[in-house]
Short mmCIF file of C-alpha atoms in Angstrom, two decimals:
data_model
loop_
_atom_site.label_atom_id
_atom_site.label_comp_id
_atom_site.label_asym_id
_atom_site.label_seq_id
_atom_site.Cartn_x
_atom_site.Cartn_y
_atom_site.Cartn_z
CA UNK K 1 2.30 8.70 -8.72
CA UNK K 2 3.25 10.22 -5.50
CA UNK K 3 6.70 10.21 -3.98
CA UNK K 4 5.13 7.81 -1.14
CA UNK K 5 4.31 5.33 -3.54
CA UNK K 6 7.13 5.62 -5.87
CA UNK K 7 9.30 4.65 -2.45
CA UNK K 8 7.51 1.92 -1.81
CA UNK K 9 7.45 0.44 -5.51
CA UNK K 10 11.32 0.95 -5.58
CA UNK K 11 12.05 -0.06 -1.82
CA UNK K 12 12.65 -3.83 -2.66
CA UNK K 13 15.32 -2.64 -5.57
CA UNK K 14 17.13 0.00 -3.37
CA UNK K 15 17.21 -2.75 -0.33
CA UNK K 16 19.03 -5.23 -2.50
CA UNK K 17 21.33 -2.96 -4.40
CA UNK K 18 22.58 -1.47 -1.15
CA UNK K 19 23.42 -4.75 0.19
CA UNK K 20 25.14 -5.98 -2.47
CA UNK K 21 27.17 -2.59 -2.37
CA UNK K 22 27.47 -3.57 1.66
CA UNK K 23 29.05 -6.33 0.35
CA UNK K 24 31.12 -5.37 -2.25
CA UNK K 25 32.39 -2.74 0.00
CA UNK K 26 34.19 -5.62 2.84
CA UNK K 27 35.19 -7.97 0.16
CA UNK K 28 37.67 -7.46 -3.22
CA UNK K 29 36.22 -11.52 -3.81
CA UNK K 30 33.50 -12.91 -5.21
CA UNK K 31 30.11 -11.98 -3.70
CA UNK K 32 26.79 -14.03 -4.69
CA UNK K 33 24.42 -11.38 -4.22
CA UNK K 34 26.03 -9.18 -7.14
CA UNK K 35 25.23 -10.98 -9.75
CA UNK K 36 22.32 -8.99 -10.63
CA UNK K 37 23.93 -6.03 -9.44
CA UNK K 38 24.60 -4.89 -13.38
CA UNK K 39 20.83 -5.35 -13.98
CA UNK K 40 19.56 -3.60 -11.32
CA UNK K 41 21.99 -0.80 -11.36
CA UNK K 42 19.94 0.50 -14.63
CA UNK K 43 16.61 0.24 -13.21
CA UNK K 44 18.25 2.13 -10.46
CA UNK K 45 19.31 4.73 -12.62
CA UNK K 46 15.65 5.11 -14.37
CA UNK K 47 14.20 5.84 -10.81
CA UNK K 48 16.82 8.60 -10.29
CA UNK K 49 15.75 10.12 -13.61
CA UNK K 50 12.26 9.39 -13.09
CA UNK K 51 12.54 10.98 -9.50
CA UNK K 52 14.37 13.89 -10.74
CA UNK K 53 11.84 14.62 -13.61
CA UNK K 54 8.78 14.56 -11.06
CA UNK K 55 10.63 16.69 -8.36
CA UNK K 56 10.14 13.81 -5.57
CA UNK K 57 12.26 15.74 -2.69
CA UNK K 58 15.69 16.19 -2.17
CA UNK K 59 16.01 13.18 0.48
CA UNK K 60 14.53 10.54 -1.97
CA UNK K 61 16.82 11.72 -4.71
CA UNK K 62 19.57 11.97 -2.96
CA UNK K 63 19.40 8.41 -1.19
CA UNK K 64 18.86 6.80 -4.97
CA UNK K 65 21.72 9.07 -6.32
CA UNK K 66 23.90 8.13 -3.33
CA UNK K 67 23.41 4.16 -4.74
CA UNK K 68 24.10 5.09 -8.19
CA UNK K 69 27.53 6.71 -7.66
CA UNK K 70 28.09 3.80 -5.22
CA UNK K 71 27.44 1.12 -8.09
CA UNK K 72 28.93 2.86 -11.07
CA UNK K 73 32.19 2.85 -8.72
CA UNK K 74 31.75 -0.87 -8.50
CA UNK K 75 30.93 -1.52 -11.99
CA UNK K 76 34.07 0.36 -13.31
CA UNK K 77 36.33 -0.99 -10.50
CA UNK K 78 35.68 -4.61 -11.63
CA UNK K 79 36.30 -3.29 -15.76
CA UNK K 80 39.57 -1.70 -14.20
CA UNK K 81 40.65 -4.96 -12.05
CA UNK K 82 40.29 -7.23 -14.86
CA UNK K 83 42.28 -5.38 -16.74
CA UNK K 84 45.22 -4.84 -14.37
CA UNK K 85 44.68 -8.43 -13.57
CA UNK K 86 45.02 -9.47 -17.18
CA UNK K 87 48.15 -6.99 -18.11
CA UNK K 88 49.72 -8.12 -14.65
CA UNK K 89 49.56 -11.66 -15.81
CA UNK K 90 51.38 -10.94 -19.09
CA UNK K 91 53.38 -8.44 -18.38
CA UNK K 92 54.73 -9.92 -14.97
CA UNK K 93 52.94 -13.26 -13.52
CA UNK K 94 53.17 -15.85 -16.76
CA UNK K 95 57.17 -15.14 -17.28
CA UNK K 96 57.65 -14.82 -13.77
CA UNK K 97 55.97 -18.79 -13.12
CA UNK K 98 57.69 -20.11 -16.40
CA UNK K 99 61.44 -19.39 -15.31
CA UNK K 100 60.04 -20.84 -11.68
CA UNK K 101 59.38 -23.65 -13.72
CA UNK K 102 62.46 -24.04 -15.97
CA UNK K 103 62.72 -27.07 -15.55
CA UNK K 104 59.32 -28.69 -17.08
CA UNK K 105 60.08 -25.65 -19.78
CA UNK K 106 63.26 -27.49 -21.45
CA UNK K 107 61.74 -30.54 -20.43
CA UNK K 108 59.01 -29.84 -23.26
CA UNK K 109 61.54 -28.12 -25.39
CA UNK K 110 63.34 -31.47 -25.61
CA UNK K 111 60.79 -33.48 -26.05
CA UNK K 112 59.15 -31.45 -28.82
CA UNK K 113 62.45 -29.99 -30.44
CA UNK K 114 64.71 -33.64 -30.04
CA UNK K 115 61.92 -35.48 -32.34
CA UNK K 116 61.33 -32.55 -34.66
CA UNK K 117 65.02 -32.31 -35.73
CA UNK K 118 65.25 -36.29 -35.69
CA UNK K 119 62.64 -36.75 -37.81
CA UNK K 120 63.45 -33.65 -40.01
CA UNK K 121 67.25 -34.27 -40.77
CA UNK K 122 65.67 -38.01 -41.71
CA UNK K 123 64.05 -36.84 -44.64
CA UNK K 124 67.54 -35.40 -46.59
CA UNK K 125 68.28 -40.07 -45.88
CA UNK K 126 64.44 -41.37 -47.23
CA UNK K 127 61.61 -39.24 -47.60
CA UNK K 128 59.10 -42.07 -47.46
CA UNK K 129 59.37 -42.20 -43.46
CA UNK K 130 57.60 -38.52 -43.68
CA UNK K 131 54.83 -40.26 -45.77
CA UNK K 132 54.45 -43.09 -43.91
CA UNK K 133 54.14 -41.03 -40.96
CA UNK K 134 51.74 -38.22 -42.08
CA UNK K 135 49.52 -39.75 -44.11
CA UNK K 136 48.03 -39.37 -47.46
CA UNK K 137 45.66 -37.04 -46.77
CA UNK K 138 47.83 -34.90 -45.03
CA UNK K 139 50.25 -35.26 -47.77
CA UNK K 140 47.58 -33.66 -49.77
CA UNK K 141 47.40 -30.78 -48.51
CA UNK K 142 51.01 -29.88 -48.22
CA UNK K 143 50.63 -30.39 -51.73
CA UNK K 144 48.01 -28.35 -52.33
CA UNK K 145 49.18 -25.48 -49.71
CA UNK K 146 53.43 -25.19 -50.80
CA UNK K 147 53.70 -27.70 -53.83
CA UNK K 148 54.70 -26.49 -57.05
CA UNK K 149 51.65 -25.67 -58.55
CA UNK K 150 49.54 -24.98 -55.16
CA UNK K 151 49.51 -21.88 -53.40
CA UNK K 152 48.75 -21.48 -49.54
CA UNK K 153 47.19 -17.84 -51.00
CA UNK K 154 44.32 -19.96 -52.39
CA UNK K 155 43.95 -21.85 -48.83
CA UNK K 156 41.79 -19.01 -48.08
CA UNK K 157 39.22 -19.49 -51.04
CA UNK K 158 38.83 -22.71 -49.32
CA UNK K 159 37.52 -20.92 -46.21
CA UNK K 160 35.63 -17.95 -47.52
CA UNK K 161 37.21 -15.38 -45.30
CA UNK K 162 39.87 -14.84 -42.90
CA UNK K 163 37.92 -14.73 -39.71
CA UNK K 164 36.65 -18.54 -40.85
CA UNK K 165 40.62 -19.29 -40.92
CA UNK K 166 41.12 -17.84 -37.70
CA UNK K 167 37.99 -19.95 -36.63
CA UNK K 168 39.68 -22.93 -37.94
CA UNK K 169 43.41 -22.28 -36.62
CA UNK K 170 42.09 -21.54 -32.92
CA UNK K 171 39.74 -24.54 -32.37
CA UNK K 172 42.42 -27.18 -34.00
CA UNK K 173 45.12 -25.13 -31.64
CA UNK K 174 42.62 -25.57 -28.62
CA UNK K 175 42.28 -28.82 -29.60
CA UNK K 176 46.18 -30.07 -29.61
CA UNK K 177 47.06 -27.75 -26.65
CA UNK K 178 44.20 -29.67 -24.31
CA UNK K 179 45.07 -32.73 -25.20
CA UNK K 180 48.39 -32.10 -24.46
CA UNK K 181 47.41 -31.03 -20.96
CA UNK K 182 44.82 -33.69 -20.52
CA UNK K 183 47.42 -36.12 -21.17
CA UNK K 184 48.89 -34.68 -17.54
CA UNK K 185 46.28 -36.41 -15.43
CA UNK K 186 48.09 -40.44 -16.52
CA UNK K 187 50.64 -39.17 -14.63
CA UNK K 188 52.73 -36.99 -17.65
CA UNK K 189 52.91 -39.89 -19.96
CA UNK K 190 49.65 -38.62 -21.90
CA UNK K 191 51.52 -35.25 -21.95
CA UNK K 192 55.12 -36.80 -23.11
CA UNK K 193 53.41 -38.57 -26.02
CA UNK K 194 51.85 -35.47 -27.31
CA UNK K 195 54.86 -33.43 -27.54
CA UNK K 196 57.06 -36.01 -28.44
CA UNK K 197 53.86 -36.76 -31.37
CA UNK K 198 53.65 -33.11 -32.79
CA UNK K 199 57.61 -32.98 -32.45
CA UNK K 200 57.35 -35.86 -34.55
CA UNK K 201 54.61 -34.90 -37.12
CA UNK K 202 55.57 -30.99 -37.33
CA UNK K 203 59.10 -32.42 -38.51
CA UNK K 204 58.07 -34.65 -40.64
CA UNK K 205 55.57 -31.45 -42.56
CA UNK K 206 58.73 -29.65 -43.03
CA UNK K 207 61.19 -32.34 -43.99
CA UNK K 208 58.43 -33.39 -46.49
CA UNK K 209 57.93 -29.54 -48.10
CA UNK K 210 61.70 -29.40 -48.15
CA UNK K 211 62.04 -32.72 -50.09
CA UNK K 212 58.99 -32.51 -52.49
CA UNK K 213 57.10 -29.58 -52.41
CA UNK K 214 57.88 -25.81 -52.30
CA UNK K 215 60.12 -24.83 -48.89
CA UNK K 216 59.93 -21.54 -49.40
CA UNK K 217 56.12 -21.33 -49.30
CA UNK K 218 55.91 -22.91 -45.84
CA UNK K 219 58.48 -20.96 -44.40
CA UNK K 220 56.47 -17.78 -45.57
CA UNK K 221 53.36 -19.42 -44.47
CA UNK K 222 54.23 -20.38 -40.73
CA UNK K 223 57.26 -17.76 -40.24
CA UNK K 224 54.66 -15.43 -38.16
CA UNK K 225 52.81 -17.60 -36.18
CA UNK K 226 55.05 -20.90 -35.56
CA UNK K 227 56.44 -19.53 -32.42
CA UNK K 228 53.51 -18.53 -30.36
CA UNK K 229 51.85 -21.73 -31.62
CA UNK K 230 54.70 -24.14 -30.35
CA UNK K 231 55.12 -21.85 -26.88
CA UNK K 232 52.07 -22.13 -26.59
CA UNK K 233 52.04 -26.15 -26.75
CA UNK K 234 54.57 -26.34 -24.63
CA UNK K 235 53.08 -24.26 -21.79
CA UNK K 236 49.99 -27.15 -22.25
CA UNK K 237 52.52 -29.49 -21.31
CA UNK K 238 54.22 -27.69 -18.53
CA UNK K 239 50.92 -27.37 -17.29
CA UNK K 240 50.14 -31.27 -17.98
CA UNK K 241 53.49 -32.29 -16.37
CA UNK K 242 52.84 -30.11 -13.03
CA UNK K 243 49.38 -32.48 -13.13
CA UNK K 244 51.11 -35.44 -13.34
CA UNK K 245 54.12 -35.06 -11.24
CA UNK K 246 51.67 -33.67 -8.50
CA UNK K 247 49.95 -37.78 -9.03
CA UNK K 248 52.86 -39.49 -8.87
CA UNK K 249 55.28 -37.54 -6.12
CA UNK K 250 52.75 -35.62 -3.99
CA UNK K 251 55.64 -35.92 -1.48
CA UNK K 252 54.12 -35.33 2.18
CA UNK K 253 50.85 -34.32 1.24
CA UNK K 254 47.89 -36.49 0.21
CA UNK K 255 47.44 -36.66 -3.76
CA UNK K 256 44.47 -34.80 -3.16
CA UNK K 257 45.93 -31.85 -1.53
CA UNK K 258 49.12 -32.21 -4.12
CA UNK K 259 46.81 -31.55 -7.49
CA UNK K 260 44.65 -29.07 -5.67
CA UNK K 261 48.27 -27.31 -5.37
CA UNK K 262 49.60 -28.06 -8.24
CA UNK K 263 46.38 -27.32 -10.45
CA UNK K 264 47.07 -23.54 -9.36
CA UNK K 265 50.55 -23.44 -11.29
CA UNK K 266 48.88 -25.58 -13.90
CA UNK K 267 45.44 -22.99 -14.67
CA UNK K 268 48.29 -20.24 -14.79
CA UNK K 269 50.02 -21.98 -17.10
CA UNK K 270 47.17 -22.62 -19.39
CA UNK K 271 45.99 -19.21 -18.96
CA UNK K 272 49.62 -18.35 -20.77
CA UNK K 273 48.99 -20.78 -23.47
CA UNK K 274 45.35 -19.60 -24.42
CA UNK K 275 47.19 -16.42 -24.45
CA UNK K 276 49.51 -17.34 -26.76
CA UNK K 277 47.60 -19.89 -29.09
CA UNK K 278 44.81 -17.07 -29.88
CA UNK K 279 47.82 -15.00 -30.84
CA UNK K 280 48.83 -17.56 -33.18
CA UNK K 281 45.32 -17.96 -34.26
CA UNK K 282 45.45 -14.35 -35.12
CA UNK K 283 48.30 -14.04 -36.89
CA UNK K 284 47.33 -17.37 -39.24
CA UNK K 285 43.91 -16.50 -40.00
CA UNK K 286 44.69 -12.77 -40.77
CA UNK K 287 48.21 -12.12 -41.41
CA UNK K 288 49.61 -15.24 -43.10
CA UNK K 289 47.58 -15.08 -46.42
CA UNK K 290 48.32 -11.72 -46.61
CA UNK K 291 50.04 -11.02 -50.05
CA UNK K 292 53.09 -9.41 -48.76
CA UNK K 293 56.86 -8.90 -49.47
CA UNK K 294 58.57 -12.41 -47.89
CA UNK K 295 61.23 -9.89 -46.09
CA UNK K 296 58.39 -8.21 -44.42
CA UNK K 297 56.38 -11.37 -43.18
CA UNK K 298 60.20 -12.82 -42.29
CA UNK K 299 61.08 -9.47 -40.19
CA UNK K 300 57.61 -10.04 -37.86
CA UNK K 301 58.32 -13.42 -37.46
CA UNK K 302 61.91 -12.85 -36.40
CA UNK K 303 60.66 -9.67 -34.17
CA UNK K 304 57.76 -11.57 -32.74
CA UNK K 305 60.02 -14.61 -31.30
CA UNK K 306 62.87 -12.55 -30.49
CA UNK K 307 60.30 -9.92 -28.70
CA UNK K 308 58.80 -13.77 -26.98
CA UNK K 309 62.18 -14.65 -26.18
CA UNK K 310 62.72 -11.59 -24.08
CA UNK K 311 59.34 -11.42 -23.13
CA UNK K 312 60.31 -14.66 -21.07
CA UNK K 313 63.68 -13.87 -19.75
CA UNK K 314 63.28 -10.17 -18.65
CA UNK K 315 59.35 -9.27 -18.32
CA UNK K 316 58.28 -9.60 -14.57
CA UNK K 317 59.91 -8.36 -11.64
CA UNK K 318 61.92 -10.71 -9.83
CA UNK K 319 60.86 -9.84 -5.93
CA UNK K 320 57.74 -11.32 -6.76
CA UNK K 321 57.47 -14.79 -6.19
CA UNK K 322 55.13 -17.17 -8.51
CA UNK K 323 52.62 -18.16 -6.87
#
C-alpha cells in the first residue's frame, strides 16, 4: 500500500481522534465525542507501527505519533483524576460534609442507637419480646450461627466460599442502606422508620444471643465489621434525611430547585456509605470466618472503629468547605 493511500484509509480515524483531543484539551468535563476515544486510540497506535514498519515519511509518522502521545496523556490523566478524585473524597471530602452535617449524624445515631439499647437491656426483663420481634426463622439462624452447638465457622459451608459470603453480605447491605435512603423521598419518615427498625431488630439479635445462645460467638463474629456496617447505614439516612428535609422546608427556593441542591450533599453521602458498606462486606465475607485468636479479631475491630472514629473527626482539612 502506498503512503498516499494509507493517509487516506486512516484520514477519517486521525480527524476524529484529534478532535476529541481538541476537546479534551478546553474542557477537564465530560466530552461526548470521547467516548470512543479508548478504542480508537489502539487502532491509532497500529497505524504508527504499521507506518513505521513500511518507512511512510517522516511527516506522516510524525503527525500519527504526535496523536498518540496526545491520547496516551489523556488516557492516563483520566486513570490519575479518578484516583485523586476518589482518595480526595476519603481522605478529605466525606469527613469534611459529615461534621457539616452533624446534625442529621446524631440525629441517626439516636434513632438507631436509642432503640438498639431499649430493646437490648429488655431482654435481661423477658426474652420473648426478642422472639416475637425477630421471628422464627431468624431465630434459627442465630441458633444455628452462635448457639451452643452451632458454629458461625460452619456458616461458610453453607455458602461454598468466602467470595459467595461477601456476595451475600454486600447485596443484603445494599439492600438495607437504599431503603434507608429511599425512605428520604416521604419526606424522612421512610428514613426514620428504617433506622429506628434495624435499631430495633439489631438489638433484639444481640439481646437474644446474650439470653439463649452463645454471646461470645457473635461478638467474635460481628466485632470487625459492625462498625463500618452501622456508619455506613447511618450515612443512608443522613443522605435520606437531606432528601426529605429538602421536600418539606425548601425554604425560599422551589422544591424543585431545593432536592436538586440537596441531592448533591445526599449522592456524597451515599458515595461514603457504599464506601463503607463494601468495607464491611469485605471484612464479613473474608475475615470473620477466619479461624483466628478472639484477641486478634477483637484488636481489628477496636483499631478499625477507633481508626473510623478519627477518620471522622480529624481527616479533611478544615479551609475547605463541603460542598
Amino acid at each position: 500500500m502506498k503512503p498516499s493511500a494509507f493517509a487516506e484509509r486512516g484520514e477519517k480515524t486521525w480527524k476524529e481522534v484529534e478532535e476529541a483531543l481538541n476537546e479534551l484539551d478546553g474542557t477537564r468535563g465530560i466530552v461526548p465525542s470521547a467516548s470512543r476515544l479508548p478504542t480508537l486510540f489502539r487502532q491509532v497506535c497500529g497505524d504508527l507501527s504499521l507506518a513505521q514498519y513500511r518507512m511512510y515519511g517522516l511527516v506522516l509518522c510524525e503527525r500519527i505519533n504526535g496523536l498518540v502521545i496526545r491520547g496516551y496523556g489523556h488516557l492516563n490523566r483520566d486513570r490519575s483524576d479518578l484516583m485523586r478524585a476518589l482518595r480526595q473524597g476519603v481522605l478529605e471530602d466525606f469527613p469534611l460534609l459529615v461534621r457539616h452535617e452533624w446534625r442529621l449524624f446524631w440525629l441517626m445515631m439516636a434513632c438507631f442507637w436509642l432503640p438498639f439499647w431499649g430493646i437490648y437491656l429488655s431482654s435481661f426483663h423477658d426474652v420473648r419480646w426478642m422472639t416475637s420481634l425477630l421471628g422464627a426463622e431468624a431465630l434459627d439462624q442465630l441458633q444455628q450461627g452462635y448457639g451452643e452447638e452451632g458454629g458461625f465457622h460452619e456458616m461458610r459451608d453453607n455458602f461454598g466460599s468466602n467470595f459467595e459470603m461477601f456476595a451475600f453480605y454486600i447485596a443484603n447491605n445494599v439492600g438495607i442502606d437504599f431503603r434507608t435512603f429511599a425512605g428520604g423521598i416521604l419526606g424522612g419518615v421512610g428514613t426514620l422508620f428504617f433506622v429506628v427498625y434495624n435499631g430495633l431488630h439489631f438489638g433484639a439479635a444481640t439481646g437474644y444471643v446474650q439470653q439463649e445462645a452463645d454471646i461470645d460467638k457473635f461478638m467474635e463474629w460481628i466485632s470487625g465489621h459492625s462498625s463500618p456496617e452501622i456508619l455506613g447505614m447511618i450515612f443512608s439516612g443522613m443522605a435520606g434525611m437531606r432528601l426529605g428535609l429538602a421536600l418539606i422546608r425548601p425554604g425560599q427556593r422551589s422544591r424543585r430547585h431545593s432536592l436538586a441542591k440537596a441531592a448533591n450533599r445526599a449522592v456524597k453521602l451515599l458515595y461514603a456509605a457504599a464506601f463503607l458498606t463494601t468495607m464491611a462486606a469485605v471484612i464479613e465475607g473474608f475475615w470473620s470466618p477466619l479461624r483466628l485468636p478472639v484477641f486478634l479479631k477483637y484488636s481489628f475491630g477496636c483499631s478499625l472503629t477507633l481508626g473510623l472514629i478519627s477518620w471522622l473527626l480529624f481527616a479533611g482539612k478544615e479551609e475547605r468547605r463541603a460542598a
